[in-house]
CSV table of C-alpha atoms and ligand atoms in Angstrom, one decimal:
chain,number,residue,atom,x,y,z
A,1,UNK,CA,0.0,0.0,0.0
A,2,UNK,CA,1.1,3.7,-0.7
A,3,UNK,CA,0.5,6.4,1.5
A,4,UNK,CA,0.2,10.2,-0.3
A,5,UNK,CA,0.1,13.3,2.0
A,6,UNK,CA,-2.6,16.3,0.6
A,7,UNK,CA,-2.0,19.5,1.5
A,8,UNK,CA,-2.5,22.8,0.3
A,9,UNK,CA,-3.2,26.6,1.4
A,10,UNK,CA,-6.9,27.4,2.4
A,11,UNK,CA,-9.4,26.9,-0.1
A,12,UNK,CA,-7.0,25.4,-2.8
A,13,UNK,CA,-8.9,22.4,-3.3
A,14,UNK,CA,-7.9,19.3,-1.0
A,15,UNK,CA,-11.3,18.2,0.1
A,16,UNK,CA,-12.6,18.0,-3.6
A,17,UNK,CA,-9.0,16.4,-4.7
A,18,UNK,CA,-9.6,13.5,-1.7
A,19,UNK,CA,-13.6,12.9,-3.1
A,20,UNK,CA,-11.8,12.4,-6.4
A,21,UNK,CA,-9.2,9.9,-4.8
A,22,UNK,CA,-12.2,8.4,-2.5
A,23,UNK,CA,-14.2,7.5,-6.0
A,24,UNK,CA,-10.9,5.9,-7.6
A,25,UNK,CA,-10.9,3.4,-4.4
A,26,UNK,CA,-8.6,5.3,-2.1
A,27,UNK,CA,-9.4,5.8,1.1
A,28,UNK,CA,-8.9,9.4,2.9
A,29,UNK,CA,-7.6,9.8,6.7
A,30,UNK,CA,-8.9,13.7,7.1
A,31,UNK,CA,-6.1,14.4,9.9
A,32,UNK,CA,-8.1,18.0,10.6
A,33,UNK,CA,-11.3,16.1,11.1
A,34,UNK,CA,-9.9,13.5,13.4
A,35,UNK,CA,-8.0,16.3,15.4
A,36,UNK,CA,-11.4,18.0,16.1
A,37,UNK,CA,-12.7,14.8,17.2
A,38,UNK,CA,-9.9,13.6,19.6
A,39,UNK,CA,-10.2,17.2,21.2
A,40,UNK,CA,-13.0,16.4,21.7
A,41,UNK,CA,-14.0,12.8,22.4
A,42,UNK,CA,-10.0,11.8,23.7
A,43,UNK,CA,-10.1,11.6,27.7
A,44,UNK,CA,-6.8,11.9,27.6
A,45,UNK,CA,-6.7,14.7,25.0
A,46,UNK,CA,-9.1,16.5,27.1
A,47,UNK,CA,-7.3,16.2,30.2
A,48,UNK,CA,-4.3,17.4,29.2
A,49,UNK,CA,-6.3,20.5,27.3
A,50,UNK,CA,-8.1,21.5,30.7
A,51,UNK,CA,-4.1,21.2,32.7
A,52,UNK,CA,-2.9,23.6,29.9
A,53,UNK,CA,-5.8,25.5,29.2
A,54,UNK,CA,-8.0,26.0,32.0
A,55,UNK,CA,-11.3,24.0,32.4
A,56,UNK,CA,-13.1,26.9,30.5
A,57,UNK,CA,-11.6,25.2,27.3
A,58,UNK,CA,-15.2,23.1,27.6
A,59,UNK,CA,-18.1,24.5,28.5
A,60,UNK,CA,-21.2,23.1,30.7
A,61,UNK,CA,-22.3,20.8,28.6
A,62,UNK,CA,-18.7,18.9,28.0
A,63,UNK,CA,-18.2,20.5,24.4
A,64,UNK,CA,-14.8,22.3,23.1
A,65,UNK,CA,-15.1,26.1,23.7
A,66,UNK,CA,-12.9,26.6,20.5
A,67,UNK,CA,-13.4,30.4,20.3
A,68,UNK,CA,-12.0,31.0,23.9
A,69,UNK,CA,-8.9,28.3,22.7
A,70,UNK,CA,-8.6,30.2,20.1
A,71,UNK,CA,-7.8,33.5,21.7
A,72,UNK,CA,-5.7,31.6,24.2
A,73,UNK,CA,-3.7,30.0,20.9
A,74,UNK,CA,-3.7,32.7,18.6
A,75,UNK,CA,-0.7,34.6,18.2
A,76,UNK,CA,0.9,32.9,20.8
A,77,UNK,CA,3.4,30.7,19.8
A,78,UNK,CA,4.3,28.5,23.4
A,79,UNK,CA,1.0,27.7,23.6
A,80,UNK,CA,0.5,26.7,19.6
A,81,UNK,CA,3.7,24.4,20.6
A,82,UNK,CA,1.5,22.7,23.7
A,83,UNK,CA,-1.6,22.2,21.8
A,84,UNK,CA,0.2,20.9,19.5
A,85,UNK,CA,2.4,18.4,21.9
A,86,UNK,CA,-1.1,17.4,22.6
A,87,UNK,CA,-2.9,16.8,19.3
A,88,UNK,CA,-0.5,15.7,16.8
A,89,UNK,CA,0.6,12.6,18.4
A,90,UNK,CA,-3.0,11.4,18.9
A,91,UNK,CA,-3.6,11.8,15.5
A,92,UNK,CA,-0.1,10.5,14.4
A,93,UNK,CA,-1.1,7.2,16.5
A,94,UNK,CA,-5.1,6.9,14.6
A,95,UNK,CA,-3.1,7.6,11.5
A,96,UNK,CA,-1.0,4.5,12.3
A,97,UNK,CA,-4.0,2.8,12.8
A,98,UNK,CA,-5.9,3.8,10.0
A,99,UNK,CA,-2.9,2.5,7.7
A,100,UNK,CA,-3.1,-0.7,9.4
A,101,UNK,CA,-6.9,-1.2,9.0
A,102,UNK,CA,-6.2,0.1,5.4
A,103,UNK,CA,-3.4,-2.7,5.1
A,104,UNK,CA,-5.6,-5.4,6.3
A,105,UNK,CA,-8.6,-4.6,3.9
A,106,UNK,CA,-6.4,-4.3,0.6
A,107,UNK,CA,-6.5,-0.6,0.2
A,108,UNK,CA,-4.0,0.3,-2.0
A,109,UNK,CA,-3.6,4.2,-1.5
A,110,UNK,CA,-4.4,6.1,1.7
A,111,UNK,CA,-4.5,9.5,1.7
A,112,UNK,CA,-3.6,11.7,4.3
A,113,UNK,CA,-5.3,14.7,4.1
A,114,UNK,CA,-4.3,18.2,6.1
A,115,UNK,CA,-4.1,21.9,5.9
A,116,UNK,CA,-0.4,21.4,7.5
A,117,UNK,CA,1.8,18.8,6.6
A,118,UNK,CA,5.4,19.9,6.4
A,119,UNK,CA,5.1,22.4,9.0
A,120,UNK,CA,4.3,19.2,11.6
A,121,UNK,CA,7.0,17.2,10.0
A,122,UNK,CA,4.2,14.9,8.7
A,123,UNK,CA,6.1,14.4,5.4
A,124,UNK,CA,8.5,11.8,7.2
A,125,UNK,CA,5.7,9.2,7.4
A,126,UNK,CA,4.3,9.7,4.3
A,127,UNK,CA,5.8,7.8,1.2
A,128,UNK,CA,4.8,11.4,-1.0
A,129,UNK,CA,3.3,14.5,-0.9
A,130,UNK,CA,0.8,16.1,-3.3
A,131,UNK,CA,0.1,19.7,-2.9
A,132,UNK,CA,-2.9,21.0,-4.6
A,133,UNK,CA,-2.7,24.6,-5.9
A,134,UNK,CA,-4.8,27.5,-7.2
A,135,UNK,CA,-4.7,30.8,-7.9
A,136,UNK,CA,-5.2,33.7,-5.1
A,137,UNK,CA,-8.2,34.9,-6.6
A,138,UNK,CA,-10.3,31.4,-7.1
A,139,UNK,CA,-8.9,30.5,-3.5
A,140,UNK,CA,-10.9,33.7,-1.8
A,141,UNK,CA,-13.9,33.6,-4.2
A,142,UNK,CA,-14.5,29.5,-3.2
A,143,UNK,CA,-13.7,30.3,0.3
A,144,UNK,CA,-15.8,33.8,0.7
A,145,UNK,CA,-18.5,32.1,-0.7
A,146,UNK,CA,-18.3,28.5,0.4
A,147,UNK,CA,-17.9,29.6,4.5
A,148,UNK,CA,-19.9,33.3,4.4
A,149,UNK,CA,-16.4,35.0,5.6
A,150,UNK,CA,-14.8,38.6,4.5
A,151,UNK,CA,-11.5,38.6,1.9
A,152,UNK,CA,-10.2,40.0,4.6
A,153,UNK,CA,-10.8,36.7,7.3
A,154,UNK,CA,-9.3,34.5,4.6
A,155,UNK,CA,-6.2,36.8,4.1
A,156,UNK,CA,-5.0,36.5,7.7
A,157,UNK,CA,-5.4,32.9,7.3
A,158,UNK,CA,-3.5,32.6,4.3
A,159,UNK,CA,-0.9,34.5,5.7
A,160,UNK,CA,-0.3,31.9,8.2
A,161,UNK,CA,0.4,29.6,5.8
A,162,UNK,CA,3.4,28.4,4.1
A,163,UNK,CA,3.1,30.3,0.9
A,164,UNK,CA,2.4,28.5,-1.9
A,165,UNK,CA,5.7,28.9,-3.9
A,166,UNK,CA,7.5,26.7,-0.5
A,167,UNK,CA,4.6,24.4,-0.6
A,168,UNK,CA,5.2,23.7,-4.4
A,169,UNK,CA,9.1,23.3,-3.9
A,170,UNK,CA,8.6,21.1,-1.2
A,171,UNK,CA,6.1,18.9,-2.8
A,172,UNK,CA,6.8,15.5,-4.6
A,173,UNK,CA,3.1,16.1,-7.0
A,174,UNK,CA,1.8,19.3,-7.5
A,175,UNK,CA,-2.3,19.2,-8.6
A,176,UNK,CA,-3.2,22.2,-10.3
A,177,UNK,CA,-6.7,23.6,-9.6
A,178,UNK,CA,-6.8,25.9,-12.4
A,179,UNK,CA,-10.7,26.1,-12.3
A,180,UNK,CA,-11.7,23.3,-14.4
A,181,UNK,CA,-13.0,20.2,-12.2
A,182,UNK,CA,-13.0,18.0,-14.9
A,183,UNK,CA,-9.2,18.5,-15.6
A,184,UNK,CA,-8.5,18.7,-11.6
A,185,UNK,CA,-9.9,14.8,-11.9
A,186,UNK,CA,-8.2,14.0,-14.6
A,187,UNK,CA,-4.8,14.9,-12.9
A,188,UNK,CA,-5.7,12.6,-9.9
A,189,UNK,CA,-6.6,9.7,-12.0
A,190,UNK,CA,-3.4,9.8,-13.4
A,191,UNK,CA,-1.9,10.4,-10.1
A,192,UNK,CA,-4.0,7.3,-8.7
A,193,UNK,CA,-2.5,5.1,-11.6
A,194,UNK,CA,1.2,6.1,-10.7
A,195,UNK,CA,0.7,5.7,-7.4
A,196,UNK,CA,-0.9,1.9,-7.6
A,197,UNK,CA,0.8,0.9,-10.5
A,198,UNK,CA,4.2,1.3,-8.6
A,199,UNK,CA,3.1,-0.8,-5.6
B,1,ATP,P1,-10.0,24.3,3.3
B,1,ATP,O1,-8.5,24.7,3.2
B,1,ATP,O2,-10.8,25.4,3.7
B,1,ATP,O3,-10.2,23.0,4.0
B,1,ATP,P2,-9.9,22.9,0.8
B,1,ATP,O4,-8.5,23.1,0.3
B,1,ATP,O5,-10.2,21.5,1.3
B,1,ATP,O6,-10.4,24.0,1.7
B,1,ATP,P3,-12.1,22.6,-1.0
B,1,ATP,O7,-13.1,22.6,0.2
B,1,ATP,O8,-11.9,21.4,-1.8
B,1,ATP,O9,-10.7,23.2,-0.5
B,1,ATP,O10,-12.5,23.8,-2.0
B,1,ATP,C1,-12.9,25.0,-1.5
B,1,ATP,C2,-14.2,25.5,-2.1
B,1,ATP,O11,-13.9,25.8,-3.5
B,1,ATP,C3,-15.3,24.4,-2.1
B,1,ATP,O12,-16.5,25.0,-1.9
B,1,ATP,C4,-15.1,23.8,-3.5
B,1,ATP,O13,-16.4,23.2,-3.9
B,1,ATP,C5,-14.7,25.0,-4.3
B,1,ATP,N1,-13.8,24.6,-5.5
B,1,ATP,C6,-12.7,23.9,-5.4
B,1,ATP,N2,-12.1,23.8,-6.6
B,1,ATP,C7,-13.0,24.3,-7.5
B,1,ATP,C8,-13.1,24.3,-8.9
B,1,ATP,N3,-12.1,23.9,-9.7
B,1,ATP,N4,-14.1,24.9,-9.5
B,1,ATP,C9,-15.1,25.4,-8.7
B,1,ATP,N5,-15.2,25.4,-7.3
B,1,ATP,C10,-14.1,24.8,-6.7
């Protein structure tokens, strides 16, 4: 089985690339996803959140208050480091399993999927990384209209990113979402085929 990293600035396209993999028989880890859920389901997870954090990181009702983490994380890069020392090897572990639940059922690509992959070292575990592009302007048009935000909301969180010049250079595939989804398929079907035919 081969394991291929997605990654890609906000609203570049890795969500629709991973439904194009998921219909070609791959099957998608969404590391985000499963780092919401651990946060919040993970006794452990949430035990260590409420020692660093404070128990108002959950409110009455046992859910995540992530807009008071979010201030507390924000900006403020000792405590980005601790949630971090929290989170990723939780997910780095369900990752581990996921491959070997992949392994057992003949799967033969997983996809990682995640907004951050190089900056968390992910790359190391992965046997290649695809980063899907797109220009600037498509990016905050999808994303503006997709989520309701401002230009302006998906600026700043763009501008936490790795831009997507390093992204490209570090990347072993690069998917370009140029606008058409018929030719962003075609890209991962060929991708797909590499990837499987070389197992
Ligand atoms: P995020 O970083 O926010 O998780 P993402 O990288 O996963 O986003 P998608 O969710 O796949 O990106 O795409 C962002 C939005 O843009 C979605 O609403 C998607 O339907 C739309 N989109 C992506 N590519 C295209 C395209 N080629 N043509 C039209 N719409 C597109």
């Amino acid at each position: 089985m081969t394991t291929l990293g997605v990654t890609g600035g906000i609203g570049s396209g890795k969500t629709t690339v991973c439904r194009f993999f998921e219909e070609l028989g791959a099957r998608v880890f969404y590391a985000d996803a499963e780092a919401k859920r651990l946060m919040q389901e993970d006794p452990g997870a949430r035990e260590e959140i409420v020692a660093a954090f404070g128990a108002e990181s959950y409110d009455a009702d046992g859910r995540l208050d992530r807009a008071y983490l979010a201030t507390r994380i924000f900006g403020d890069e000792a405590n980005v480091t601790r949630i971090n020392r929290i989170v990723h090897p939780r997910v780095f572990a369900a990752f581990q399993q996921a491959k070997e639940a992949a392994e057992r059922d003949g799967i033969a690509l997983l996809v990682h999927e995640a907004a951050l992959i190089f900056e968390a070292g992910g790359d190391r575990h992965l046997d290649a990384v695809a980063v899907v592009d797109a220009s600037v302007a498509d990016r905050l048009r999808w994303v503006t209209e997709r989520d309701g935000v401002s230009e302006a909301q998906v600026q700043a969180r763009m501008a936490h990113q790795l831009p997507p010049e390093e992204l490209r250079r570090r990347a072993d595939y690069v998917l370009e979402n140029t606008g058409s989804l018929a030719a962003l398929r075609r890209q991962v079907e060929r991708l797909y085929e590499r990837l499987v035919k070389g197992r």
